[in-house]
JSON list of C-alpha atoms in Angstrom, two decimals:
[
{"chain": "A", "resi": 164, "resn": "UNK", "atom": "CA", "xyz": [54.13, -60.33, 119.02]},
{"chain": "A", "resi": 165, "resn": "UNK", "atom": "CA", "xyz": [54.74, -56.63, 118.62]},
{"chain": "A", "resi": 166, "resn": "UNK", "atom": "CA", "xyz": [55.93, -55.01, 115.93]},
{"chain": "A", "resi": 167, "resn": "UNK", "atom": "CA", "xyz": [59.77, -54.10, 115.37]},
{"chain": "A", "resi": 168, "resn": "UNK", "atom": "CA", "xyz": [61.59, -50.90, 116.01]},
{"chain": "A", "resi": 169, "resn": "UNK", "atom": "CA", "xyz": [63.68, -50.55, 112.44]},
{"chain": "A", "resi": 170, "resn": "UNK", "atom": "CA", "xyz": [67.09, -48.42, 112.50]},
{"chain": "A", "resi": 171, "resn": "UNK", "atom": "CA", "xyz": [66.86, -47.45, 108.76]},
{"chain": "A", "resi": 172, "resn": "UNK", "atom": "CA", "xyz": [69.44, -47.11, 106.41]},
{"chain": "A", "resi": 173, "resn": "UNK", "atom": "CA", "xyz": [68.80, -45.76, 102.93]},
{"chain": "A", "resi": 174, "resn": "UNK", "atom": "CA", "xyz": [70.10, -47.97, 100.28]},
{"chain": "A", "resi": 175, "resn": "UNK", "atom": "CA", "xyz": [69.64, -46.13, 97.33]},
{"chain": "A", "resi": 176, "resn": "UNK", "atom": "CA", "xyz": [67.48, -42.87, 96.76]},
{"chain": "A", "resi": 177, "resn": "UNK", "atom": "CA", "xyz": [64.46, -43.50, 95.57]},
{"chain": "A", "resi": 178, "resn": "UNK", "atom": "CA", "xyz": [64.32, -47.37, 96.14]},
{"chain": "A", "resi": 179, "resn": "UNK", "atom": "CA", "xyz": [62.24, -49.27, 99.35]},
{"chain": "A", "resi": 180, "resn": "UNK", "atom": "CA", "xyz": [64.56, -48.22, 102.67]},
{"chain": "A", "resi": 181, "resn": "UNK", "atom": "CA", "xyz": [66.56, -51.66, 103.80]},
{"chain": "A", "resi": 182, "resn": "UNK", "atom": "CA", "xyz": [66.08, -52.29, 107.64]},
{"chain": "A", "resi": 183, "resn": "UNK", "atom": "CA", "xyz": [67.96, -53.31, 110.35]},
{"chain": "A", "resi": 184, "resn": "UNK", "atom": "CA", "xyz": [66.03, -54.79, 113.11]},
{"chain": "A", "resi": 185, "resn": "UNK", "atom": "CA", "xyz": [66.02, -55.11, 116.48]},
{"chain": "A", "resi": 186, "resn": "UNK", "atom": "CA", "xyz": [63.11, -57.16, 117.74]},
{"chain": "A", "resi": 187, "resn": "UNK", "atom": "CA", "xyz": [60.47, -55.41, 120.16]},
{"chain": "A", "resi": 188, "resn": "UNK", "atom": "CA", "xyz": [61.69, -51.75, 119.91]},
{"chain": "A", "resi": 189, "resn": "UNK", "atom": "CA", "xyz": [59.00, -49.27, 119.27]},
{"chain": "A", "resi": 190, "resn": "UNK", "atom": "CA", "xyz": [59.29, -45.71, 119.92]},
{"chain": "A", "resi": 191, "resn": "UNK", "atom": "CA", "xyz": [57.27, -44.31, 123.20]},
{"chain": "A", "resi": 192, "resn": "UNK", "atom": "CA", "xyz": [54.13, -42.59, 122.54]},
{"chain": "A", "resi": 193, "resn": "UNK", "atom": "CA", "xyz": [52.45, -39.60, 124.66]},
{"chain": "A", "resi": 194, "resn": "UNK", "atom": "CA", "xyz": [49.67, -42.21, 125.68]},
{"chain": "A", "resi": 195, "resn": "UNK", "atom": "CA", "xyz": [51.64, -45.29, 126.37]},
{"chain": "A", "resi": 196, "resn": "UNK", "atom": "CA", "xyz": [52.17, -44.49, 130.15]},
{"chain": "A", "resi": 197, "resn": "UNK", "atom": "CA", "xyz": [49.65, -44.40, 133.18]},
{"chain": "A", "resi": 198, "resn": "UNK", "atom": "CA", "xyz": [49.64, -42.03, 135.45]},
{"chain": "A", "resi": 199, "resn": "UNK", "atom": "CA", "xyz": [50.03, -43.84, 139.51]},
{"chain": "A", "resi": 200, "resn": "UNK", "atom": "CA", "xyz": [46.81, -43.80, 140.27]},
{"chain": "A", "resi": 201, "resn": "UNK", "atom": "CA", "xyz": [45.86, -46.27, 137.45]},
{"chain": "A", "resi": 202, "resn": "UNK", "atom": "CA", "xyz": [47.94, -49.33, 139.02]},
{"chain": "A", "resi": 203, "resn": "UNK", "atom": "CA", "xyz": [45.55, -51.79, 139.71]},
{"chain": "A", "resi": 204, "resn": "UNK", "atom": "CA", "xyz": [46.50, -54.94, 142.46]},
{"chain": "A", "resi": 205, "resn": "UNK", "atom": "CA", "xyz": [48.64, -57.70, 140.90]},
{"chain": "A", "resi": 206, "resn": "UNK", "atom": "CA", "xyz": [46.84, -60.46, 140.41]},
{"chain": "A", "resi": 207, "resn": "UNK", "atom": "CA", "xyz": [48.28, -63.73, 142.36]},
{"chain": "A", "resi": 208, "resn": "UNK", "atom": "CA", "xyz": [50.30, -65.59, 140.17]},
{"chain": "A", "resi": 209, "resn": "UNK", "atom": "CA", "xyz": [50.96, -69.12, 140.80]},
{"chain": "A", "resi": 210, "resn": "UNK", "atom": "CA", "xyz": [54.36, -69.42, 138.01]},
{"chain": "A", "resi": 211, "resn": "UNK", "atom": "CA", "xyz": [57.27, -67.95, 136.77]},
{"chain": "A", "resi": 212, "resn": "UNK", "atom": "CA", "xyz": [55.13, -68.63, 133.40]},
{"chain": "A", "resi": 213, "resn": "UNK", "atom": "CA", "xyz": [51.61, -67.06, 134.49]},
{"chain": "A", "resi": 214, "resn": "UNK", "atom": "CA", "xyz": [53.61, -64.09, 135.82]},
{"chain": "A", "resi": 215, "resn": "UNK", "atom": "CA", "xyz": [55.33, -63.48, 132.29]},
{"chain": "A", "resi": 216, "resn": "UNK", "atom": "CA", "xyz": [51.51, -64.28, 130.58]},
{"chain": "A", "resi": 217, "resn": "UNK", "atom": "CA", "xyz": [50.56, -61.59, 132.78]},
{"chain": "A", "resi": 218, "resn": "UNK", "atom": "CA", "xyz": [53.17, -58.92, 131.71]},
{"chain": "A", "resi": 219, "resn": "UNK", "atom": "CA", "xyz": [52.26, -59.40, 128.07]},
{"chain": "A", "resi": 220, "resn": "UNK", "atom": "CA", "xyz": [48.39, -59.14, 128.77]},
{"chain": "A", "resi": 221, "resn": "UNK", "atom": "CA", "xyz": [49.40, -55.53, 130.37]},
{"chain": "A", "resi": 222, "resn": "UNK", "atom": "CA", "xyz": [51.47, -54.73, 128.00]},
{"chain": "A", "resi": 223, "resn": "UNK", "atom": "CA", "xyz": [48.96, -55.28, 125.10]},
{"chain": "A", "resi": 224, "resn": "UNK", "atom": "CA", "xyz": [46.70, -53.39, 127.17]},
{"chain": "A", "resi": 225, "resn": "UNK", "atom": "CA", "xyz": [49.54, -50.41, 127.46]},
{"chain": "A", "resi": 226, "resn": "UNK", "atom": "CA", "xyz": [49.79, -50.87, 131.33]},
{"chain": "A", "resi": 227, "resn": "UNK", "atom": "CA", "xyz": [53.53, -50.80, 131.15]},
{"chain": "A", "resi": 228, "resn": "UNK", "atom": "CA", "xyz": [53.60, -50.03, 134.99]},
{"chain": "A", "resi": 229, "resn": "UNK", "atom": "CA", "xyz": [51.59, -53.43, 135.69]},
{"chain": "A", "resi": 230, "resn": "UNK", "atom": "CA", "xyz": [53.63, -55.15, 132.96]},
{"chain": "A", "resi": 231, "resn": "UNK", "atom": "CA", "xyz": [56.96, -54.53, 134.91]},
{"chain": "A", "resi": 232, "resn": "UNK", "atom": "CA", "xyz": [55.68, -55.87, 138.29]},
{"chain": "A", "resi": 233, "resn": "UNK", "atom": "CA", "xyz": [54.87, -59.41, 136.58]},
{"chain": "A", "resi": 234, "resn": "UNK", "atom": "CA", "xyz": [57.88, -59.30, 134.59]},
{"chain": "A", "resi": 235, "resn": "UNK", "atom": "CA", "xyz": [59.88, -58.57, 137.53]},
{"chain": "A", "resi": 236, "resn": "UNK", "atom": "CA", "xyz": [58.09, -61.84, 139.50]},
{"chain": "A", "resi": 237, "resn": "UNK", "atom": "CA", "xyz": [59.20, -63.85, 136.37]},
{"chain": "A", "resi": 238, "resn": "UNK", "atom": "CA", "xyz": [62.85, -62.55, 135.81]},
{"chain": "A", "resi": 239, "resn": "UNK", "atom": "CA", "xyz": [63.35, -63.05, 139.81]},
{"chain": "A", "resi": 240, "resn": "UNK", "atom": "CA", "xyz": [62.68, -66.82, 139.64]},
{"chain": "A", "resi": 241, "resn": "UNK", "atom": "CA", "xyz": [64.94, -66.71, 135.90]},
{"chain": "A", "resi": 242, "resn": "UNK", "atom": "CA", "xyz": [62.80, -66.23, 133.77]},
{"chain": "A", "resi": 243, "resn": "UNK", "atom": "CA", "xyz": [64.42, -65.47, 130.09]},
{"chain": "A", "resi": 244, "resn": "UNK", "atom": "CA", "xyz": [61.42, -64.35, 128.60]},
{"chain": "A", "resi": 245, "resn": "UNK", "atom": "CA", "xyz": [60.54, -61.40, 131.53]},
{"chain": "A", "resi": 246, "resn": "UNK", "atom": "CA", "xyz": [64.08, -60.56, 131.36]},
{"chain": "A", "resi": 247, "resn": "UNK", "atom": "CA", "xyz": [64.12, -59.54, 127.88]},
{"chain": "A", "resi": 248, "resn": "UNK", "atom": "CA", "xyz": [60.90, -57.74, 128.09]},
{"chain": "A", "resi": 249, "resn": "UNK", "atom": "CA", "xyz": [62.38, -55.93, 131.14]},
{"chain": "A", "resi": 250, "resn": "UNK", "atom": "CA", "xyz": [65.15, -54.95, 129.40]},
{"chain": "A", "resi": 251, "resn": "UNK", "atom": "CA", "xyz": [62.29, -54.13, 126.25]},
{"chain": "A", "resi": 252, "resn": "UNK", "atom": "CA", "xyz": [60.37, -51.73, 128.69]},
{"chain": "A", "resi": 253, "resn": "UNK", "atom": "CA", "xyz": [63.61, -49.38, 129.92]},
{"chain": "A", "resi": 254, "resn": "UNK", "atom": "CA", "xyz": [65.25, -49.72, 126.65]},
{"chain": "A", "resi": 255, "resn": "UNK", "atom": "CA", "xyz": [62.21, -48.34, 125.32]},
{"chain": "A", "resi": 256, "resn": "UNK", "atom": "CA", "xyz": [61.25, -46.05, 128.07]},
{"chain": "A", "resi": 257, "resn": "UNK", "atom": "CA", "xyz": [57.70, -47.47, 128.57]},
{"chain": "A", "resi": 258, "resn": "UNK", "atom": "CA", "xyz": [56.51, -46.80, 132.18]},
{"chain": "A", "resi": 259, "resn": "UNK", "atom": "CA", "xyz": [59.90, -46.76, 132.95]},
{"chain": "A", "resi": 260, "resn": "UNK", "atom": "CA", "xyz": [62.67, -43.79, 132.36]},
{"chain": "A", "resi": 261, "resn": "UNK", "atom": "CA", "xyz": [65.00, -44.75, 129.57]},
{"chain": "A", "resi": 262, "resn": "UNK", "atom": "CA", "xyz": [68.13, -46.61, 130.47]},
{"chain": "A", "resi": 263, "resn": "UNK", "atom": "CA", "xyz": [69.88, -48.60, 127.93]},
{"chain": "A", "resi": 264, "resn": "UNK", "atom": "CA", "xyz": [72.38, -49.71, 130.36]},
{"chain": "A", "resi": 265, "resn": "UNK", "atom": "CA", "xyz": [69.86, -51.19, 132.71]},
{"chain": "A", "resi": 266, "resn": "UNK", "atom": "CA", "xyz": [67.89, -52.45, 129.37]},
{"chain": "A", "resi": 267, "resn": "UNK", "atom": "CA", "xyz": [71.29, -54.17, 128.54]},
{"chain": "A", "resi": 268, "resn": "UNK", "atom": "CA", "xyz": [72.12, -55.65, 132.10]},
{"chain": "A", "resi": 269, "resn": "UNK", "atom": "CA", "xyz": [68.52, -57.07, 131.76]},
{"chain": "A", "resi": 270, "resn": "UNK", "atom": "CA", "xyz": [69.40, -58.13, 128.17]},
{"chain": "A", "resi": 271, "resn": "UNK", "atom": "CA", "xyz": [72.54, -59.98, 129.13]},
{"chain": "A", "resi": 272, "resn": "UNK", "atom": "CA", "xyz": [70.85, -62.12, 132.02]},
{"chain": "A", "resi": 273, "resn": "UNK", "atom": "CA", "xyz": [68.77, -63.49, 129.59]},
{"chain": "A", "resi": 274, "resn": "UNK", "atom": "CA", "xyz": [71.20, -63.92, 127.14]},
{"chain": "A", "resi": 275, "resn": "UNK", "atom": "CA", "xyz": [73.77, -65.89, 129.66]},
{"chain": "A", "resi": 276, "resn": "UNK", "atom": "CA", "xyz": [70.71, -68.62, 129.55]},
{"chain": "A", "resi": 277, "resn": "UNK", "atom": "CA", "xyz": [71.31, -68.84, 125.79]},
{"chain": "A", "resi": 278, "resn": "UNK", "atom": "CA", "xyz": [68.17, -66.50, 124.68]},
{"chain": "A", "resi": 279, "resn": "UNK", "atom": "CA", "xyz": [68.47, -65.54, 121.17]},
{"chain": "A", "resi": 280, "resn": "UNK", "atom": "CA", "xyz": [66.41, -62.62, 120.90]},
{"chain": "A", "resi": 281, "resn": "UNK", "atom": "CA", "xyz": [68.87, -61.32, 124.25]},
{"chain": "A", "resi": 282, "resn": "UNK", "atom": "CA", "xyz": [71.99, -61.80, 122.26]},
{"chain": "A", "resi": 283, "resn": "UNK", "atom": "CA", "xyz": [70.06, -60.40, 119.11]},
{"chain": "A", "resi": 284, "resn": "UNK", "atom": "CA", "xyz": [69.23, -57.32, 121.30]},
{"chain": "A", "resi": 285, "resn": "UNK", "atom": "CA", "xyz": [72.82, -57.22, 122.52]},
{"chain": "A", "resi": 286, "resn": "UNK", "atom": "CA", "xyz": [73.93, -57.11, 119.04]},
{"chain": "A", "resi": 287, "resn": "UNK", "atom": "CA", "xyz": [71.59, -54.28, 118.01]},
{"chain": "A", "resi": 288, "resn": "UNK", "atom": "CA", "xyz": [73.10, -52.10, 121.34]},
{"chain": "A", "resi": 289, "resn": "UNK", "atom": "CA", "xyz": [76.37, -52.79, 120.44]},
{"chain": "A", "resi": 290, "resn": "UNK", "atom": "CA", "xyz": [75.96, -51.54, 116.51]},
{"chain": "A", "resi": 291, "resn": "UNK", "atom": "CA", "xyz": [73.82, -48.48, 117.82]},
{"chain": "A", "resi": 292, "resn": "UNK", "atom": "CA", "xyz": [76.25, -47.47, 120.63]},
{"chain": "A", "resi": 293, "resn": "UNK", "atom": "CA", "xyz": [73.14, -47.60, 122.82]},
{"chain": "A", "resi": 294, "resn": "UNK", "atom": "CA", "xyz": [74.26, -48.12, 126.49]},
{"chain": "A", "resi": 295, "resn": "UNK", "atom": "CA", "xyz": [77.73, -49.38, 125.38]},
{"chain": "A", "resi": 296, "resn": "UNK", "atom": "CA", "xyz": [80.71, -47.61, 123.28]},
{"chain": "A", "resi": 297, "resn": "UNK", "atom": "CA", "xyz": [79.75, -48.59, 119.56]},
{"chain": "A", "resi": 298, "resn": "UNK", "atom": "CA", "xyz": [81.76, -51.75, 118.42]},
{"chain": "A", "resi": 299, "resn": "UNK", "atom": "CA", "xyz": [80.68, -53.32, 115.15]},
{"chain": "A", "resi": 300, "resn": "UNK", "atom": "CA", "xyz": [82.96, -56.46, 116.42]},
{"chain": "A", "resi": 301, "resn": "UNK", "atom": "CA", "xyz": [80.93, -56.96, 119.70]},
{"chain": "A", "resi": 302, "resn": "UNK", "atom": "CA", "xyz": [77.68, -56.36, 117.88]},
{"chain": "A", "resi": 303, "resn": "UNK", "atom": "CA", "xyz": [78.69, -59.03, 114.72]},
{"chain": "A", "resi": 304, "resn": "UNK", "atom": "CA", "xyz": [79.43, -61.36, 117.51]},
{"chain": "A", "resi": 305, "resn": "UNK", "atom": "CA", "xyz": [76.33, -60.82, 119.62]},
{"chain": "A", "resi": 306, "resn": "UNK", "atom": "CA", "xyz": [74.22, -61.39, 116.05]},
{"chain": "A", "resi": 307, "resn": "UNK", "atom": "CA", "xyz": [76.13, -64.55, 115.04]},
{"chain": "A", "resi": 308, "resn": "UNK", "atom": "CA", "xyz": [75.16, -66.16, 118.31]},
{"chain": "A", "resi": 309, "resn": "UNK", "atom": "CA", "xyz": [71.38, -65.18, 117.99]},
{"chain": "A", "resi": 310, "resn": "UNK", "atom": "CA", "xyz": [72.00, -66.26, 114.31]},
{"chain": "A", "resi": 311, "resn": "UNK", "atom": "CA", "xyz": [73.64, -69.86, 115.02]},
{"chain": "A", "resi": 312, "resn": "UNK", "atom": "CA", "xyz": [69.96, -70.50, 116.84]},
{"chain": "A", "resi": 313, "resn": "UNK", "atom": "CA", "xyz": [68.18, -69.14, 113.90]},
{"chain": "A", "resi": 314, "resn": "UNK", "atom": "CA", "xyz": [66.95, -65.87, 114.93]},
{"chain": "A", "resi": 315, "resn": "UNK", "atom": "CA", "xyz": [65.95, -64.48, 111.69]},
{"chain": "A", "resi": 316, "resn": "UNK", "atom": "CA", "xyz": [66.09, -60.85, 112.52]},
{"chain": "A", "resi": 317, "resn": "UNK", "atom": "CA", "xyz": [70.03, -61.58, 113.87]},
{"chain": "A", "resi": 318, "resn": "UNK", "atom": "CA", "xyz": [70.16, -63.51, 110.29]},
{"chain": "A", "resi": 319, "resn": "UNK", "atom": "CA", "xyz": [68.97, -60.31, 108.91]},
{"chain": "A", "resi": 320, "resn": "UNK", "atom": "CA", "xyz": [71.45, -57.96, 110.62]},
{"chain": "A", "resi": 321, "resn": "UNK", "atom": "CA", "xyz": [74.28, -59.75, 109.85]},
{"chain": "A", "resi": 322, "resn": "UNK", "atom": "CA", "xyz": [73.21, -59.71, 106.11]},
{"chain": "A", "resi": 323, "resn": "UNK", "atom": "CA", "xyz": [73.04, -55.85, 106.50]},
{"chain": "A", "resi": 324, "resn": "UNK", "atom": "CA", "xyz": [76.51, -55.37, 107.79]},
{"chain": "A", "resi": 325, "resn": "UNK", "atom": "CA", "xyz": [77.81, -57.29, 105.49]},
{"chain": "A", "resi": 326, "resn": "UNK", "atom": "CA", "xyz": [75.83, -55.51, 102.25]},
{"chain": "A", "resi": 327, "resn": "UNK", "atom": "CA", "xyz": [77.06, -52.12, 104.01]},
{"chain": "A", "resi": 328, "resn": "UNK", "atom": "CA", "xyz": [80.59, -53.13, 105.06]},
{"chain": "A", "resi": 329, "resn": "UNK", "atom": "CA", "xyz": [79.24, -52.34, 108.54]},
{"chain": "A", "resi": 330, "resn": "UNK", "atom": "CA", "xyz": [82.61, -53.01, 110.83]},
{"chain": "A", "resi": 331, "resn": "UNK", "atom": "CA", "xyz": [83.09, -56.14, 107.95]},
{"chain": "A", "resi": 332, "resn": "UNK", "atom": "CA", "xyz": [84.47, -55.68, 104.47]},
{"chain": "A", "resi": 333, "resn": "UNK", "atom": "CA", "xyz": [80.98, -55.15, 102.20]},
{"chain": "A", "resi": 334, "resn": "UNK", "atom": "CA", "xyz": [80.61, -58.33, 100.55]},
{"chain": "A", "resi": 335, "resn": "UNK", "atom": "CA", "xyz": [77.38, -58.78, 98.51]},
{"chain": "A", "resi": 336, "resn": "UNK", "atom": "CA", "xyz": [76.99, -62.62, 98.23]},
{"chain": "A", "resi": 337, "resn": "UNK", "atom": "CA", "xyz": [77.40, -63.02, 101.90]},
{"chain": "A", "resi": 338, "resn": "UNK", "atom": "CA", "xyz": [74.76, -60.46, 102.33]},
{"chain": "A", "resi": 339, "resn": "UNK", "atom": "CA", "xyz": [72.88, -62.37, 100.21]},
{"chain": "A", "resi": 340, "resn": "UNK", "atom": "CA", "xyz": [73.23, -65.96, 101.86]},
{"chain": "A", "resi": 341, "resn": "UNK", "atom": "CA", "xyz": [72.15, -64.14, 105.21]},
{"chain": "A", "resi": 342, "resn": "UNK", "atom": "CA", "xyz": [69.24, -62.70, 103.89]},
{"chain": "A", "resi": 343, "resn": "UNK", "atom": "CA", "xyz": [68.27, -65.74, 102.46]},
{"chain": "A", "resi": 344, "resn": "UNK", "atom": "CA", "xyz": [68.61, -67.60, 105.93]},
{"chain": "A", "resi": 345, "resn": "UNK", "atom": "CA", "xyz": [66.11, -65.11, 107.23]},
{"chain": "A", "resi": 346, "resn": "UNK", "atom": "CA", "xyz": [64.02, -64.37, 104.62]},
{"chain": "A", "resi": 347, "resn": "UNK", "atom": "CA", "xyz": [63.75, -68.52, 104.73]},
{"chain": "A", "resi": 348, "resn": "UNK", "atom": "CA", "xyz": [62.71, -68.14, 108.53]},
{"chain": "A", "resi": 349, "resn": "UNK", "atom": "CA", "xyz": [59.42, -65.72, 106.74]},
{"chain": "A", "resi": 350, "resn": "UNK", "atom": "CA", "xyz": [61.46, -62.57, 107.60]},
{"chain": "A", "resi": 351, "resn": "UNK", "atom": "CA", "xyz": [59.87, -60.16, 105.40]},
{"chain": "A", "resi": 352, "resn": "UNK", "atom": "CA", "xyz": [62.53, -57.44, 105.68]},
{"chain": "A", "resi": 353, "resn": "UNK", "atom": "CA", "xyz": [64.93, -59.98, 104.19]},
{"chain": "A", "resi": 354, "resn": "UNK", "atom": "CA", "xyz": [62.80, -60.66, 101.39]},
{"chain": "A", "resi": 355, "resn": "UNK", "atom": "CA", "xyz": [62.76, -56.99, 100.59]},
{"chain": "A", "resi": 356, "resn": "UNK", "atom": "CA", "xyz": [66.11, -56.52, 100.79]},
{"chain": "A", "resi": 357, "resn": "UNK", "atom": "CA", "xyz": [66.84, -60.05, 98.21]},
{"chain": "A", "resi": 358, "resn": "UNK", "atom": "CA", "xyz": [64.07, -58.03, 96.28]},
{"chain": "A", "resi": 359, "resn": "UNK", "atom": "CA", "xyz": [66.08, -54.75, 96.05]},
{"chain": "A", "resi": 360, "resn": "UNK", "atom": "CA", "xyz": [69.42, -56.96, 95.03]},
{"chain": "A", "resi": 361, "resn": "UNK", "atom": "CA", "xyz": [67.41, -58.62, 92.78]},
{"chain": "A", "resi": 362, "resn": "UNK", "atom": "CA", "xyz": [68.85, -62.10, 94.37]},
{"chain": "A", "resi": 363, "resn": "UNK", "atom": "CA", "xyz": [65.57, -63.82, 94.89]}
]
């Protein structure tokens, strides 16, 4: 899978910056669009599941224009999967313009068929203000349902409003016990940040 887009937030000077996470975000690069004239013919697809397969072989291969079409066969027949990666592409502005309300529409059809990483996404909008007014409510909400399926980057999230007192009143130990859920899911992140409060 591809790497995560991190919304840092320095901890202490000095010490390893604690992340928050929202899966799939990566900033846009000078190279990662094609110009028009590189679309190539979409190959047939024969289901909703070879269409998404599709997407993320284009993707990989930086053909974010290509990547949308078979997305967009995918999310039409419901697809959760091609939603979120829909909502991935204009949230991150690859072959697409940015729009984090469109990213978040795309987001919440996914999330309405109970996809975690959706409602983890959600979440992250919410706590960023990204498409939506901030609202560290919405966003706590949006994380504990991606959390109650065990997404450990949710898991993660939720541990970092609570360390910060992030629209919650700062309480370490539940910090803690939310790292620890995601750090016990192999969340790396988490185990840096039990590292940094010494709660390993």
């Amino acid at each position: 899978m591809r790497a995560n887009r991190r919304l840092t937030s320095g901890v202490k000077a000095g010490i390893a910056v604690l992340l928050i996470c929202a899966q799939s975000f990566l900033g846009a690069h000078a190279d990662d669009t094609h110009p028009p004239g590189a679309r190539s013919a979409l190959p047939p697809v024969d289901s909703t599941s070879a269409a998404y397969r599709q997407g993320h072989d284009f993707y990989a291969k930086k053909n974010y224009a290509e990547a949308m079409r078979c997305y967009r066969v995918a999310a039409g027949q419901g697809n959760a999967l091609a939603q979120v990666e829909i909502g991935n592409l204009y949230g991150m502005a690859l072959g697409v313009p940015q729009d984090y309300a469109e990213a978040l529409r795309w987001y919440r059809l996914a999330a309405a068929q109970g996809n975690a990483e959706a409602e983890d996404q959600i979440g992250f909008f919410y706590l960023s203000g990204w498409g939506v007014p901030q609202d560290s409510a919405q966003a706590l909400n949006w994380f504990r349902k991606a959390a109650d399926q065990g997404n450990e980057v949710a898991q993660r999230n939720i541990g970092m409003m609570f360390l910060r007192g992030m629209g919650v009143a700062a309480d370490r130990a539940e910090a803690i016990r939310w790292f620890r859920l995601a750090a016990a899911k192999g969340d790396d992140d988490a185990k840096e940040a039990l590292k940094y409060l010494d709660a390993q």
